[in-house]
Amino acid sequence: MSQTALITGITGQDGSYLAEYLLSLDYKVHGIVRRVALEEPERRLGRIAHLCDRIVLHPASLESYPSIFSIFSRQQFDECYHLAAQSFVAESFADGFSTMQANVSGTHFMLSALRELQPQCRFYFAGSSEMFGKVRETPQRETTPFHPRSPYGISKVAGFYLTMNYRESYNMFCCSGMLFNHEGPRRGFEFVTRKITSGAARIKLGLASEVRLGNLDAGRDWGHAADYVRAMHLMLQQPAPDDYVVASGETHTVREFCDLAFAEVGLDYRKYVRLDPQFFRPAEVDLLVGDAGKARRVLGWEPKYTFAELISEMVRSDLALLDRRTGGGPGYENPQLSAQPQAVGKVSQ
Ligand code: G4F
């Protein structure tokens, strides 16, 4: 019998890859979206437009307990992937209060409603390497102490412990993925990787002359989101719930990312990247690198993309997107970018 899964954050990068992956495994896929997304599907459902006739969307808000409770009271789920969050670290410095509200209360509402109505449903929480922050050891693993450096990181630590507490107190199957940075052509333009790849593509096509960035020396462990959603699914297939680091095991600086992205279009980044103080953070996470040994050993998880392949795919996708917008050919296929405005599929009211 096919399984039924609920994804919060289904319109985001990870949600869209996860929905595709679960559909390929014959799951029935449901997602929570803001009601406003249904009113503007072209703008807000772009990443899942190609899936809309195969998924069920539930309008709700993670800031409203009754709206979440109502979904669980109407539909049974085998698995719930809680990916929705205010996920932009820089924004969490600008408005820490709404980041806390969405990320901490949203997670608490999900867990509480599940406990009340569907305690057998398996739960995945999207933890983050930002929880390690000012790192206490390298590489970071499941046992590394947390030292978050932003309101976002603090909110993820709170969500992690809420998830653990529901597992230990109520015997629920609750897991956290401690995911290091994961990117791809569907990444939002505010994150540094997409800012660089879209900037390199624009400069190559003569549409821009520079990219303004902050700290080029920050080191991150970057993987591909399509690889990382497979790890989320594997966590919920295990005999017992647990927490796992998901990472590539390599670290690269923002500068190295620039170097490879600009090289992909035959340019030297040093001529086009400008430092801009507004993109430096009040407190920085200097260097992250994860040890995904447990995920590899217990889950049998292996990433397929290399760092260079990730960058190459992102740059080529951005070139194709701009090429189409400026009247070029069909270019590199990317569901997010090729999505035509279309009617929303099944909507649960
Ligand atoms: O791309 P970023 O904004 O990602 P960040 O802060 O590492 O967080 C991402 O990964 C986390 C997993 O570890 C997630 F939990 C989180 O939700 C998000 O997906 O910044 C990466 C690095 C930072 O050190 C930042 O200071 O790039 C540096 N950076 C330099 N110039 C910049 C810029 N970041 C952004 N966004 N924009 C810049 O212009």
CSV table of N, CA and C in Angstrom, one decimal, residues 69-124:
chain,number,residue,atom,x,y,z
A,69,PHE,N,-3.9,21.9,13.4
A,69,PHE,CA,-4.8,20.9,14.0
A,69,PHE,C,-5.8,20.4,13.1
A,70,SER,N,-6.4,21.3,12.3
A,70,SER,CA,-7.5,21.0,11.4
A,70,SER,C,-7.0,20.1,10.3
A,71,ILE,N,-5.8,20.2,9.8
A,71,ILE,CA,-5.3,19.3,8.8
A,71,ILE,C,-5.2,17.9,9.3
A,72,PHE,N,-4.6,17.8,10.5
A,72,PHE,CA,-4.4,16.5,11.1
A,72,PHE,C,-5.7,15.8,11.5
A,73,SER,N,-6.7,16.6,11.7
A,73,SER,CA,-8.0,16.0,12.1
A,73,SER,C,-8.8,15.5,10.9
A,74,ARG,N,-8.4,16.0,9.7
A,74,ARG,CA,-9.1,15.6,8.5
A,74,ARG,C,-8.4,14.5,7.6
A,75,GLN,N,-7.1,14.4,7.8
A,75,GLN,CA,-6.3,13.5,6.9
A,75,GLN,C,-5.2,12.7,7.7
A,76,GLN,N,-5.2,11.4,7.5
A,76,GLN,CA,-4.1,10.6,8.2
A,76,GLN,C,-2.8,10.6,7.4
A,77,PHE,N,-1.7,10.7,8.1
A,77,PHE,CA,-0.4,10.6,7.4
A,77,PHE,C,0.5,9.6,8.0
A,78,ASP,N,1.3,8.9,7.2
A,78,ASP,CA,2.3,8.0,7.7
A,78,ASP,C,3.6,8.7,8.1
A,79,GLU,N,3.9,9.8,7.3
A,79,GLU,CA,5.1,10.5,7.5
A,79,GLU,C,4.9,12.0,7.4
A,80,CYS,N,5.6,12.8,8.2
A,80,CYS,CA,5.4,14.2,8.2
A,80,CYS,C,6.8,14.8,8.1
A,81,TYR,N,7.1,15.6,7.1
A,81,TYR,CA,8.4,16.3,6.9
A,81,TYR,C,8.2,17.7,7.2
A,82,HIS,N,8.8,18.2,8.3
A,82,HIS,CA,8.6,19.6,8.7
A,82,HIS,C,9.8,20.4,8.2
A,83,LEU,N,9.6,21.0,7.0
A,83,LEU,CA,10.7,21.8,6.4
A,83,LEU,C,10.5,23.3,6.5
A,84,ALA,N,9.3,23.7,6.7
A,84,ALA,CA,8.9,25.1,6.7
A,84,ALA,C,9.7,25.9,7.8
A,85,ALA,N,10.2,27.0,7.4
A,85,ALA,CA,10.9,27.9,8.4
A,85,ALA,C,11.3,29.2,7.7
A,86,GLN,N,11.6,30.1,8.5
A,86,GLN,CA,12.3,31.3,8.1
A,86,GLN,C,13.8,30.9,8.0
A,87,SER,N,14.3,30.6,6.8
A,87,SER,CA,15.6,29.9,6.7
A,87,SER,C,16.7,30.8,6.3
A,88,PHE,N,16.5,32.1,6.2
A,88,PHE,CA,17.6,33.0,5.8
A,88,PHE,C,18.3,33.6,7.0
A,89,VAL,N,19.5,33.2,7.3
A,89,VAL,CA,20.2,33.6,8.5
A,89,VAL,C,20.3,35.1,8.6
A,90,ALA,N,20.6,35.8,7.6
A,90,ALA,CA,20.8,37.2,7.6
A,90,ALA,C,19.5,37.9,8.1
A,91,GLU,N,18.4,37.4,7.6
A,91,GLU,CA,17.1,38.0,7.9
A,91,GLU,C,16.8,37.8,9.4
A,92,SER,N,17.3,36.7,10.0
A,92,SER,CA,17.0,36.4,11.4
A,92,SER,C,17.7,37.5,12.3
A,93,PHE,N,18.8,38.1,11.8
A,93,PHE,CA,19.4,39.2,12.6
A,93,PHE,C,18.5,40.5,12.4
A,94,ALA,N,17.9,40.6,11.3
A,94,ALA,CA,17.0,41.8,11.1
A,94,ALA,C,15.7,41.7,11.9
A,95,ASP,N,15.1,40.5,11.9
A,95,ASP,CA,13.9,40.3,12.7
A,95,ASP,C,13.9,38.9,13.4
A,96,GLY,N,14.6,38.9,14.5
A,96,GLY,CA,14.8,37.7,15.3
A,96,GLY,C,13.4,37.2,15.8
A,97,PHE,N,12.6,38.2,16.1
A,97,PHE,CA,11.3,37.8,16.7
A,97,PHE,C,10.4,36.9,15.8
A,98,SER,N,10.3,37.4,14.5
A,98,SER,CA,9.4,36.6,13.7
A,98,SER,C,10.1,35.3,13.3
A,99,THR,N,11.5,35.2,13.2
A,99,THR,CA,12.2,34.0,13.0
A,99,THR,C,11.9,33.0,14.1
A,100,MET,N,11.9,33.5,15.3
A,100,MET,CA,11.6,32.6,16.5
A,100,MET,C,10.2,32.1,16.5
A,101,GLN,N,9.3,33.0,16.2
A,101,GLN,CA,7.9,32.7,16.2
A,101,GLN,C,7.6,31.6,15.2
A,102,ALA,N,8.1,31.8,13.9
A,102,ALA,CA,7.8,30.8,12.9
A,102,ALA,C,8.5,29.5,13.1
A,103,ASN,N,9.8,29.6,13.5
A,103,ASN,CA,10.6,28.4,13.6
A,103,ASN,C,10.4,27.6,14.9
A,104,VAL,N,10.2,28.3,16.0
A,104,VAL,CA,10.1,27.5,17.2
A,104,VAL,C,8.6,27.1,17.5
A,105,SER,N,7.7,28.1,17.4
A,105,SER,CA,6.3,27.8,17.7
A,105,SER,C,5.7,26.9,16.6
A,106,GLY,N,6.2,27.2,15.3
A,106,GLY,CA,5.7,26.4,14.2
A,106,GLY,C,6.0,24.9,14.4
A,107,THR,N,7.2,24.6,14.9
A,107,THR,CA,7.6,23.2,15.1
A,107,THR,C,6.9,22.7,16.3
A,108,HIS,N,6.7,23.5,17.3
A,108,HIS,CA,5.9,23.0,18.5
A,108,HIS,C,4.5,22.7,18.2
A,109,PHE,N,3.9,23.6,17.4
A,109,PHE,CA,2.5,23.3,16.9
A,109,PHE,C,2.4,22.0,16.2
A,110,MET,N,3.3,21.8,15.3
A,110,MET,CA,3.3,20.5,14.5
A,110,MET,C,3.4,19.3,15.4
A,111,LEU,N,4.3,19.3,16.3
A,111,LEU,CA,4.5,18.2,17.2
A,111,LEU,C,3.3,18.0,18.2
A,112,SER,N,2.8,19.1,18.7
A,112,SER,CA,1.7,19.0,19.6
A,112,SER,C,0.4,18.4,18.9
A,113,ALA,N,0.2,18.9,17.7
A,113,ALA,CA,-1.0,18.5,17.0
A,113,ALA,C,-0.8,17.0,16.6
A,114,LEU,N,0.4,16.6,16.2
A,114,LEU,CA,0.6,15.2,15.9
A,114,LEU,C,0.4,14.3,17.1
A,115,ARG,N,0.9,14.8,18.2
A,115,ARG,CA,0.8,14.0,19.5
A,115,ARG,C,-0.7,13.8,19.8
A,116,GLU,N,-1.4,14.8,19.7
A,116,GLU,CA,-2.9,14.8,20.0
A,116,GLU,C,-3.6,13.9,19.1
A,117,LEU,N,-3.3,13.9,17.8
A,117,LEU,CA,-4.2,13.3,16.8
A,117,LEU,C,-3.6,12.1,16.0
A,118,GLN,N,-2.3,12.1,15.8
A,118,GLN,CA,-1.7,11.0,15.0
A,118,GLN,C,-0.3,10.7,15.6
A,119,PRO,N,-0.2,10.2,16.8
A,119,PRO,CA,1.1,10.0,17.5
A,119,PRO,C,1.9,8.9,16.7
A,120,GLN,N,1.3,8.1,15.9
A,120,GLN,CA,2.0,7.1,15.2
A,120,GLN,C,2.7,7.6,13.9
A,121,CYS,N,2.4,8.8,13.5
A,121,CYS,CA,2.9,9.4,12.3
A,121,CYS,C,4.4,9.7,12.5
A,122,ARG,N,5.3,9.3,11.6
A,122,ARG,CA,6.7,9.6,11.8
A,122,ARG,C,7.0,11.0,11.4
A,123,PHE,N,7.9,11.6,12.2
A,123,PHE,CA,8.1,13.1,12.0
A,123,PHE,C,9.6,13.4,11.8
A,124,TYR,N,9.8,14.2,10.7
A,124,TYR,CA,11.2,14.7,10.4
A,124,TYR,C,11.3,16.2,10.7
